[in-house]
Structures are given as C-alpha cells and as structure tokens.
PDB file of C-alpha atoms in Angstrom:
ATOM      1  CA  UNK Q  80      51.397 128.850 117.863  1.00  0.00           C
ATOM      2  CA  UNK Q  81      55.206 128.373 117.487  1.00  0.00           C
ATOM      3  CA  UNK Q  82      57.991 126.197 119.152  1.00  0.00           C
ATOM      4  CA  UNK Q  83      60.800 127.850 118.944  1.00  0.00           C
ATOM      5  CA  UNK Q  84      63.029 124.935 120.257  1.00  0.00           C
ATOM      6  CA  UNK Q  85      61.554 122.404 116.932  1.00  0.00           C
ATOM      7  CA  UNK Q  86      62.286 125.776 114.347  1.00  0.00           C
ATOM      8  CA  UNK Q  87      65.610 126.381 115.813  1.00  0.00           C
ATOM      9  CA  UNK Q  88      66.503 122.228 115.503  1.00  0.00           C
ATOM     10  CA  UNK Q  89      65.040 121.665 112.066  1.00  0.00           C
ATOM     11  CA  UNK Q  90      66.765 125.212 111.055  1.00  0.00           C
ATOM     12  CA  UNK Q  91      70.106 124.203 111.794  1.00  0.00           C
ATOM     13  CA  UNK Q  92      69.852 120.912 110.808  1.00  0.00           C
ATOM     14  CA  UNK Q  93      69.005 122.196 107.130  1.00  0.00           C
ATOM     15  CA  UNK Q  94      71.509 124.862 107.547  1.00  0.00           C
ATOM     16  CA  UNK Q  95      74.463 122.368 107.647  1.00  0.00           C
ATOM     17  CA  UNK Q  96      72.799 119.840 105.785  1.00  0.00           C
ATOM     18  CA  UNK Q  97      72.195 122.481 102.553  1.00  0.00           C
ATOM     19  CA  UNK Q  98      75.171 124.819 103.746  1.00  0.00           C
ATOM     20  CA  UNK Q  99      74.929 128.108 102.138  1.00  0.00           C
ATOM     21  CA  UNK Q 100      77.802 129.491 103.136  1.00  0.00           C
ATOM     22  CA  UNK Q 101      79.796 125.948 100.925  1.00  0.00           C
ATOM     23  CA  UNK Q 102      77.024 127.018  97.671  1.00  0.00           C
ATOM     24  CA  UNK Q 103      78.334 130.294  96.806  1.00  0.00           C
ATOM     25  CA  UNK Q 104      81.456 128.859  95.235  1.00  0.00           C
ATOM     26  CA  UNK Q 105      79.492 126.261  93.546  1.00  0.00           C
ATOM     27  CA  UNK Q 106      76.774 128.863  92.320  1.00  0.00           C
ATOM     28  CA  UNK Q 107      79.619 131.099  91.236  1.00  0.00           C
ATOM     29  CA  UNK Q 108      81.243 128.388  89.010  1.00  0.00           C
ATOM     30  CA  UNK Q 109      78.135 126.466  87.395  1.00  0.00           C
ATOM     31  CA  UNK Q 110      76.482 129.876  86.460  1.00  0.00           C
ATOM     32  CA  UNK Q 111      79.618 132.142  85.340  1.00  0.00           C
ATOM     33  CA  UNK Q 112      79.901 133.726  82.381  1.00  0.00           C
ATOM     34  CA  UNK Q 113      76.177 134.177  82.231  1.00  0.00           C
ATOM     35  CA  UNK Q 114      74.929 138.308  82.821  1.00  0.00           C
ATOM     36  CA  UNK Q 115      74.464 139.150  86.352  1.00  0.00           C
ATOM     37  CA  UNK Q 116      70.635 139.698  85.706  1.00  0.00           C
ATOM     38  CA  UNK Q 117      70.196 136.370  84.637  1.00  0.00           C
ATOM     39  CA  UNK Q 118      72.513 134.814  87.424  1.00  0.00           C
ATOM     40  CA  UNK Q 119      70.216 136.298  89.831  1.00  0.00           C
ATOM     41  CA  UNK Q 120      67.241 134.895  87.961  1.00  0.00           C
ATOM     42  CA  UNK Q 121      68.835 131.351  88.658  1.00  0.00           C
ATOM     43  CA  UNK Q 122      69.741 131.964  92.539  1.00  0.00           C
ATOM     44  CA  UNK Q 123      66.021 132.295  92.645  1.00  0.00           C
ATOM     45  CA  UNK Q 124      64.974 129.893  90.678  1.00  0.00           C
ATOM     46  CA  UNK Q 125      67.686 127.363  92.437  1.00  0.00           C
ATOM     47  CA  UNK Q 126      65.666 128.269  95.723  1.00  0.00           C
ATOM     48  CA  UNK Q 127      62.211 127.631  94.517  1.00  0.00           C
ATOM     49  CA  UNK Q 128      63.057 124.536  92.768  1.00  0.00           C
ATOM     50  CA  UNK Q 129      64.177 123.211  96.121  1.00  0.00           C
ATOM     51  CA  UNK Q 130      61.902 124.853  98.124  1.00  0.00           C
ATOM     52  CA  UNK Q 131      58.534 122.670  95.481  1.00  0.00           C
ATOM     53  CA  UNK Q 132      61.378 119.248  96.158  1.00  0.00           C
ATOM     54  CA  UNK Q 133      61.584 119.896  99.819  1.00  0.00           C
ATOM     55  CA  UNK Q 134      57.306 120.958 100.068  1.00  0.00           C
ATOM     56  CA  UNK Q 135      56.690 117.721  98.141  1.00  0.00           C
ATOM     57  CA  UNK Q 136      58.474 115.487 100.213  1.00  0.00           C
ATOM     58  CA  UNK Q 137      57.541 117.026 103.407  1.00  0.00           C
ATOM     59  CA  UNK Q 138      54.063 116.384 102.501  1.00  0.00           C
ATOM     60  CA  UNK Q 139      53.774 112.909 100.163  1.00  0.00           C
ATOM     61  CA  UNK Q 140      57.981 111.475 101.425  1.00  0.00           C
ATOM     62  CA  UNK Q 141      56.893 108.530 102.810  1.00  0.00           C
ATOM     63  CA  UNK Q 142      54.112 107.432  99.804  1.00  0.00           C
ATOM     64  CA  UNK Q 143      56.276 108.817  97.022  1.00  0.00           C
ATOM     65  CA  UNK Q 144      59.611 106.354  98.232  1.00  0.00           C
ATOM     66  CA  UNK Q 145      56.982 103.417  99.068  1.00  0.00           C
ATOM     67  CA  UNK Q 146      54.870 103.519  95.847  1.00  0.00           C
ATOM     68  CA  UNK Q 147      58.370 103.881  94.082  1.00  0.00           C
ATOM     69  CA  UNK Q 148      59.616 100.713  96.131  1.00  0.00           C
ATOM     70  CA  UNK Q 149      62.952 103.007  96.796  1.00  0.00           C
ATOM     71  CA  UNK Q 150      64.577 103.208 100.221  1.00  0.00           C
ATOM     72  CA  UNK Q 151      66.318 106.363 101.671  1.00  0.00           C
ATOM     73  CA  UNK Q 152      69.489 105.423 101.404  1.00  0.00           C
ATOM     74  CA  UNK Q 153      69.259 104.449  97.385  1.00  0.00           C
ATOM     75  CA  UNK Q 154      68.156 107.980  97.054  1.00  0.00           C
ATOM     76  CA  UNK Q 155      71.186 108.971  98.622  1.00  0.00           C
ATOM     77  CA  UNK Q 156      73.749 106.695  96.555  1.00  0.00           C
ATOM     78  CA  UNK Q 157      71.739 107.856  93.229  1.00  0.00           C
ATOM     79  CA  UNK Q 158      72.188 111.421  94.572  1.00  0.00           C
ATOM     80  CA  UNK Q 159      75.907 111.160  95.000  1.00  0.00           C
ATOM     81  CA  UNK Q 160      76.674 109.771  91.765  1.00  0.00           C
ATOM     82  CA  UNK Q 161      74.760 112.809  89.972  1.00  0.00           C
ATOM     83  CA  UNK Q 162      76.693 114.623  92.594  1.00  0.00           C
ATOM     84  CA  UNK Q 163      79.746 113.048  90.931  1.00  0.00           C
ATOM     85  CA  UNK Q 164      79.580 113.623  87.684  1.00  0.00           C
ATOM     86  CA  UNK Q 165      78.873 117.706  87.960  1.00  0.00           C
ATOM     87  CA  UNK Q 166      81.864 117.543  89.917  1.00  0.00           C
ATOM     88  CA  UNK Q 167      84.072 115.732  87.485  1.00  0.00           C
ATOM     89  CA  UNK Q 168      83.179 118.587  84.737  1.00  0.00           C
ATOM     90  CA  UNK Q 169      84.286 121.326  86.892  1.00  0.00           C
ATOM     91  CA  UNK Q 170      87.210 119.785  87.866  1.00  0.00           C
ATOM     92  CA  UNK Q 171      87.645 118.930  84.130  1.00  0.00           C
ATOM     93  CA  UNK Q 172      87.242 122.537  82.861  1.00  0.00           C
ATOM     94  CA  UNK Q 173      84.026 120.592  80.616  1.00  0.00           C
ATOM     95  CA  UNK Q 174      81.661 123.877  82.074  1.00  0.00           C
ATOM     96  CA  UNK Q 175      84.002 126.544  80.402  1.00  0.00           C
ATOM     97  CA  UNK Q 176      82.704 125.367  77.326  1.00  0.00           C
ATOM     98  CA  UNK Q 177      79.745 127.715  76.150  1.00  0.00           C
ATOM     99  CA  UNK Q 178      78.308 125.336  74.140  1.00  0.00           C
ATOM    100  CA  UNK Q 179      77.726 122.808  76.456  1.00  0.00           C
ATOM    101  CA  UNK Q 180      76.495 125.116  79.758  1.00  0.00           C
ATOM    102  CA  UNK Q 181      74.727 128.472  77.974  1.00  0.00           C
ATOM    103  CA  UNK Q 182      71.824 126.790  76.933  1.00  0.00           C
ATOM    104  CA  UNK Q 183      71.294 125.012  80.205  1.00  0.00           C
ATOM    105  CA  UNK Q 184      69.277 125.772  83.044  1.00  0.00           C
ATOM    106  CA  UNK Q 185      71.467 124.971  86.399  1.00  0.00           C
ATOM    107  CA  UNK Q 186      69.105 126.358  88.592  1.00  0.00           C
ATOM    108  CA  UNK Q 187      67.202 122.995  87.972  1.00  0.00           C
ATOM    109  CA  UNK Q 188      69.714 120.565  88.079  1.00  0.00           C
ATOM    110  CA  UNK Q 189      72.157 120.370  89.999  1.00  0.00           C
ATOM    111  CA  UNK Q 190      71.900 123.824  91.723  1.00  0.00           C
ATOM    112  CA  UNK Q 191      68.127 123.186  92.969  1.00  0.00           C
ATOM    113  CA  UNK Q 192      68.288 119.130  93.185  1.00  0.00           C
ATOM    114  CA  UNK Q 193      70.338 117.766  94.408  1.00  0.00           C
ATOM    115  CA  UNK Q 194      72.540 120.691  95.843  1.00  0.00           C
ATOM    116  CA  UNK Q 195      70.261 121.994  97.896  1.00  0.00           C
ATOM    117  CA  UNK Q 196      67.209 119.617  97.762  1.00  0.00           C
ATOM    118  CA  UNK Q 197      69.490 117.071  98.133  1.00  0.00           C
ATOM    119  CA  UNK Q 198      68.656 113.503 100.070  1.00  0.00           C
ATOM    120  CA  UNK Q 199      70.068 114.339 103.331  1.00  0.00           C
ATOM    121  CA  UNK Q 200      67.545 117.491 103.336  1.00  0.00           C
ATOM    122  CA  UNK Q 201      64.659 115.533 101.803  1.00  0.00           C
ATOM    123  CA  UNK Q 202      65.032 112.932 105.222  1.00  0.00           C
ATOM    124  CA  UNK Q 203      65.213 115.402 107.500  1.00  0.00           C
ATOM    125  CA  UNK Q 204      61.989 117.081 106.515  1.00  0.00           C
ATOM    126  CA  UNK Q 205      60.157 113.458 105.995  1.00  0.00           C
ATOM    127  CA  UNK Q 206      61.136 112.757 109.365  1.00  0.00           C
ATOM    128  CA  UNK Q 207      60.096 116.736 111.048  1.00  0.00           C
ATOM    129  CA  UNK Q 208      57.160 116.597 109.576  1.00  0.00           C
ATOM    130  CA  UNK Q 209      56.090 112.948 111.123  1.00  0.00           C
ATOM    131  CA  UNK Q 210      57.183 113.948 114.200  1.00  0.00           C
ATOM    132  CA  UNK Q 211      55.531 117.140 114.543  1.00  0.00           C
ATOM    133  CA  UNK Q 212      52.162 116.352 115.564  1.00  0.00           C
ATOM    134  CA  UNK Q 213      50.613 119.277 116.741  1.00  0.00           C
ATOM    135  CA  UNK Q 214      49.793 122.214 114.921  1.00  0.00           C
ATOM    136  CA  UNK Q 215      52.241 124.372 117.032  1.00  0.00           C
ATOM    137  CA  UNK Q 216      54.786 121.923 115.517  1.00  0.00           C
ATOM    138  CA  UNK Q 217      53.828 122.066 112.230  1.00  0.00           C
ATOM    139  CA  UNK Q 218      54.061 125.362 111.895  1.00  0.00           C
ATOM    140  CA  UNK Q 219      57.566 125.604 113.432  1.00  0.00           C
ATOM    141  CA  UNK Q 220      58.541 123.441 111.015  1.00  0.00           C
ATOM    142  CA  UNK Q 221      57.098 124.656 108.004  1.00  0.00           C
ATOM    143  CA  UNK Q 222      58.443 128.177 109.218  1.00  0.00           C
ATOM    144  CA  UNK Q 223      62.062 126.576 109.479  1.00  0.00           C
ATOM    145  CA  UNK Q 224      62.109 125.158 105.976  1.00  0.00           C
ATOM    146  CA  UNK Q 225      61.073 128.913 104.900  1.00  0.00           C
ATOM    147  CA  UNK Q 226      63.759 130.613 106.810  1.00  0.00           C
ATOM    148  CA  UNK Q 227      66.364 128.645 105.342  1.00  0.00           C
ATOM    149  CA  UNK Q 228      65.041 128.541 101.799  1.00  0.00           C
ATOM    150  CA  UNK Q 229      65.152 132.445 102.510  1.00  0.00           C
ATOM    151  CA  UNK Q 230      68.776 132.561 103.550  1.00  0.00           C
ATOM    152  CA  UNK Q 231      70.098 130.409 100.570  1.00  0.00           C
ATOM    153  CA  UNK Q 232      68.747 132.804  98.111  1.00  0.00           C
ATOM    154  CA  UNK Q 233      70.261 135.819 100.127  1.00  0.00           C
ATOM    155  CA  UNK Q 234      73.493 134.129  99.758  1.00  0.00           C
ATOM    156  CA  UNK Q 235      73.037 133.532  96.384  1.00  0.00           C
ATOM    157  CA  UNK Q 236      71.840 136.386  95.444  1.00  0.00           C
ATOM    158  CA  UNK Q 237      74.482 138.486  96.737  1.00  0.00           C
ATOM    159  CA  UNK Q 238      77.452 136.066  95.944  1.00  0.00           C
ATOM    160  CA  UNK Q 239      77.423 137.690  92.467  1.00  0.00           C
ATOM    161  CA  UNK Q 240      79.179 140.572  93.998  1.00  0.00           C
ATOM    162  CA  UNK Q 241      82.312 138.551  94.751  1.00  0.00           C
ATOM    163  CA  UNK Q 242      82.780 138.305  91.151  1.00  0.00           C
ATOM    164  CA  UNK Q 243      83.087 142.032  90.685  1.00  0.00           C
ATOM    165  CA  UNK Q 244      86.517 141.418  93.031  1.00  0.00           C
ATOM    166  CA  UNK Q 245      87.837 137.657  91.565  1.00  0.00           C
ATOM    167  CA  UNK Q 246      87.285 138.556  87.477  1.00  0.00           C
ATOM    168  CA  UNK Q 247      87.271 135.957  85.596  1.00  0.00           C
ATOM    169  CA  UNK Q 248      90.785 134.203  86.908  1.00  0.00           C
ATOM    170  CA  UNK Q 249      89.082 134.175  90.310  1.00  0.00           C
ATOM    171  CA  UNK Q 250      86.443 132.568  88.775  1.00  0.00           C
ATOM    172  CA  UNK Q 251      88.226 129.649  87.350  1.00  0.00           C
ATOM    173  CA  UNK Q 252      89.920 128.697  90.666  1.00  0.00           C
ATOM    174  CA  UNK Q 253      86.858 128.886  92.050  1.00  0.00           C
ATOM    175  CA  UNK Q 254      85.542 126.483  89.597  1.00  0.00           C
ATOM    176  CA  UNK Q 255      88.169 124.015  90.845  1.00  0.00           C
ATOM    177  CA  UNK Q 256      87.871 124.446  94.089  1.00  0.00           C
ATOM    178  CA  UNK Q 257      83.843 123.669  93.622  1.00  0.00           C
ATOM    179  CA  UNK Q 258      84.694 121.154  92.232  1.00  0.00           C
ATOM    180  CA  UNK Q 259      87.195 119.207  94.646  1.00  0.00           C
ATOM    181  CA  UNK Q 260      84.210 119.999  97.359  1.00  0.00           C
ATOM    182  CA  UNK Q 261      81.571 118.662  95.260  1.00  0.00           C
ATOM    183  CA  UNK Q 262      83.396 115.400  94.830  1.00  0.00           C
ATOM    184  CA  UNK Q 263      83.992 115.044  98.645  1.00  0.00           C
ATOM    185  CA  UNK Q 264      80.628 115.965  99.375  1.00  0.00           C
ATOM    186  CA  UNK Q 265      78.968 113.177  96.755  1.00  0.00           C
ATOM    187  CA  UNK Q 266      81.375 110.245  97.618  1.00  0.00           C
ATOM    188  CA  UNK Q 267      80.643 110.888 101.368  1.00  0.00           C
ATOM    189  CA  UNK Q 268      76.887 110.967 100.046  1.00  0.00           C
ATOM    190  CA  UNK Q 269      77.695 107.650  98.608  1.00  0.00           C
ATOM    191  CA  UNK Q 270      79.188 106.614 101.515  1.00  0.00           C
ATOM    192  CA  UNK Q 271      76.622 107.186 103.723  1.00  0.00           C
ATOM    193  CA  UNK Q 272      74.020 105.200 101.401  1.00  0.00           C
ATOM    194  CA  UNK Q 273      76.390 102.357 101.330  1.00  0.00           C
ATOM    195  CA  UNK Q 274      76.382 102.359 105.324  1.00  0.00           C
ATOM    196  CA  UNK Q 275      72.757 102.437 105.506  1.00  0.00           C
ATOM    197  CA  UNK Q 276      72.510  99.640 103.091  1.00  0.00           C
ATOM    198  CA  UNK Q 277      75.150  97.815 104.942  1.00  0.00           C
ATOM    199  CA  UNK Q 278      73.316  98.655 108.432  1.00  0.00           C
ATOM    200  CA  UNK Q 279      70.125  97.519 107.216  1.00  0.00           C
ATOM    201  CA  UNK Q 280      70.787  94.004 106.180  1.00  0.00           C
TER     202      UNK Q 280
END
C-alpha cells in the first residue's frame, strides 16, 4: 500500500520546490518583533494554510484553473509579482514599521501562499495526483505532501531559536538578505511564466 519510489520523487520535488532550509530567513524577517509564542503560532499556521492550498489543488487543480479560464503559467507570473512586492518592502526596511506589519497576519499571505503554496508546488501536485492512478500511488503521494508539510513547520518552528543568537541586528540583515532572495526567486517565477507563455504560442 505504498511506493516508495513515487513518495521519495514527489518529496523531493516539493522539498526544492518549497525549500525549507531558504524559509527560515524569510520567516525570521516577516514575523520579527512579534513574541516567540505567537511566532510559533504563525509557523503553524503558515503550514496549514499551505497544506488546505496544496489539498485543494491536488484534488479540484485542473477544474478550479479551467472554470477560472487561467493557465499555469499566469498563475505563476501573478505569483511572482506578489512575490515582488513583499520583497521590495524588506529590502526597503517598509516591514520595520509596526504599524504597518503588527496587525497583520503573515502566516496567510505571503508566508503560506505563495511562499510555500506557491505555483511551482501547486503544478507539481496537479500533475502527481493525475498520474497516480492506483491507490498504492495515491497514497504515496498524499503521504509525500504530509511529510514535507511536516518538515517546513519543524524548520519553522525551531528557526525562532536563531534569534536568541542574531538579536535584533542579526535580524535586520537577515531581513535584507530575505529580501534580495525573495526578489530572485519571484523574477525567476516570472520568468518561467513568461517562457511558458512564450513556449505555448
């Protein structure tokens, strides 16, 4: 009742596609200055708003794109340019403001969509779960998406300790630093779209 070969491909497809190791910093600079209790109320929440994304489209993808008349690679342009703009205010310092980020609920956007539900993610599980046509399959799958839902919020989760060693200047370079890799990550997002786009015509 498992396939150990599909939950090992679909695992590390979703492990560099949603790269937990290249969150932390990003966790660590949308949610600082918050308490620790409620940063670790967001690393979870961050996973389980990805993990209802990722469910949704492994289950309705196809219908939800089609009745919306979008294609897979507009999801991925519209995705980068959100992408884009979160990484323009941390490069900007705009998130050091208390005003602006105190009140608002990162674990939702961008932490749990599109960070990690993001549209490269959201394909690969469309496509796993029409290939997997067997109920071995389906469970390998399904058991894959778990796993690495389980991992990101591990990561999270204990991420908050590296703030105990950075303080608060650590915290702002960090910020940057999210910030240039955010930007690389949605313009190659965009990038990719644009190809598709380009490919398909």
């Amino acid at each position: 009742m498992f396939d150990i070969a599909v939950f090992g491909s679909l695992f590390l497809t979703l492990f560099v596609i949603m790269d937990p190791p290249g969150i932390t910093p990003i966790f660590l600079a949308l949610t600082s200055g918050r308490p620790a209790k409620v940063q670790k109320r967001m690393a979870f929440q961050a996973v389980c708003v990805a993990g209802g994304v990722i469910t949704v489209f492994g289950l309705l993808g196809h219908r939800i794109l089609d009745y919306l008349h979008v294609s897979v690679p507009a999801l991925m342009i519209a995705g980068g340019l959100l992408l884009l703009l979160i990484a323009l205010d941390l490069l900007t310092g705009k998130t050091d403001e208390p005003k602006q980020t105190k009140d608002v609920n990162v674990a939702l956007v961008p932490l749990g969509m599109p960070l990690l539900a993001g549209p490269g993610a959201i394909v690969s599980v469309i496509l796993a779960v029409q290939k997997a046509d067997s109920v071995t399959t389906q469970v390998s799958v399904w058991a894959a998406i778990l796993a690495i839902h389980v991992v990101l919020w591990l990561v999270m989760r204990y991420s908050l300790l590296i703030i105990r060693v950075i303080k608060d200047g650590g915290v702002v370079l960090v910020t940057r630093l999210a910030g240039m890799m955010l930007s690389a990550i949605a313009v190659q997002q965009i990038i990719n779209g644009v190809t598709q786009v380009i490919q398909g015509a």
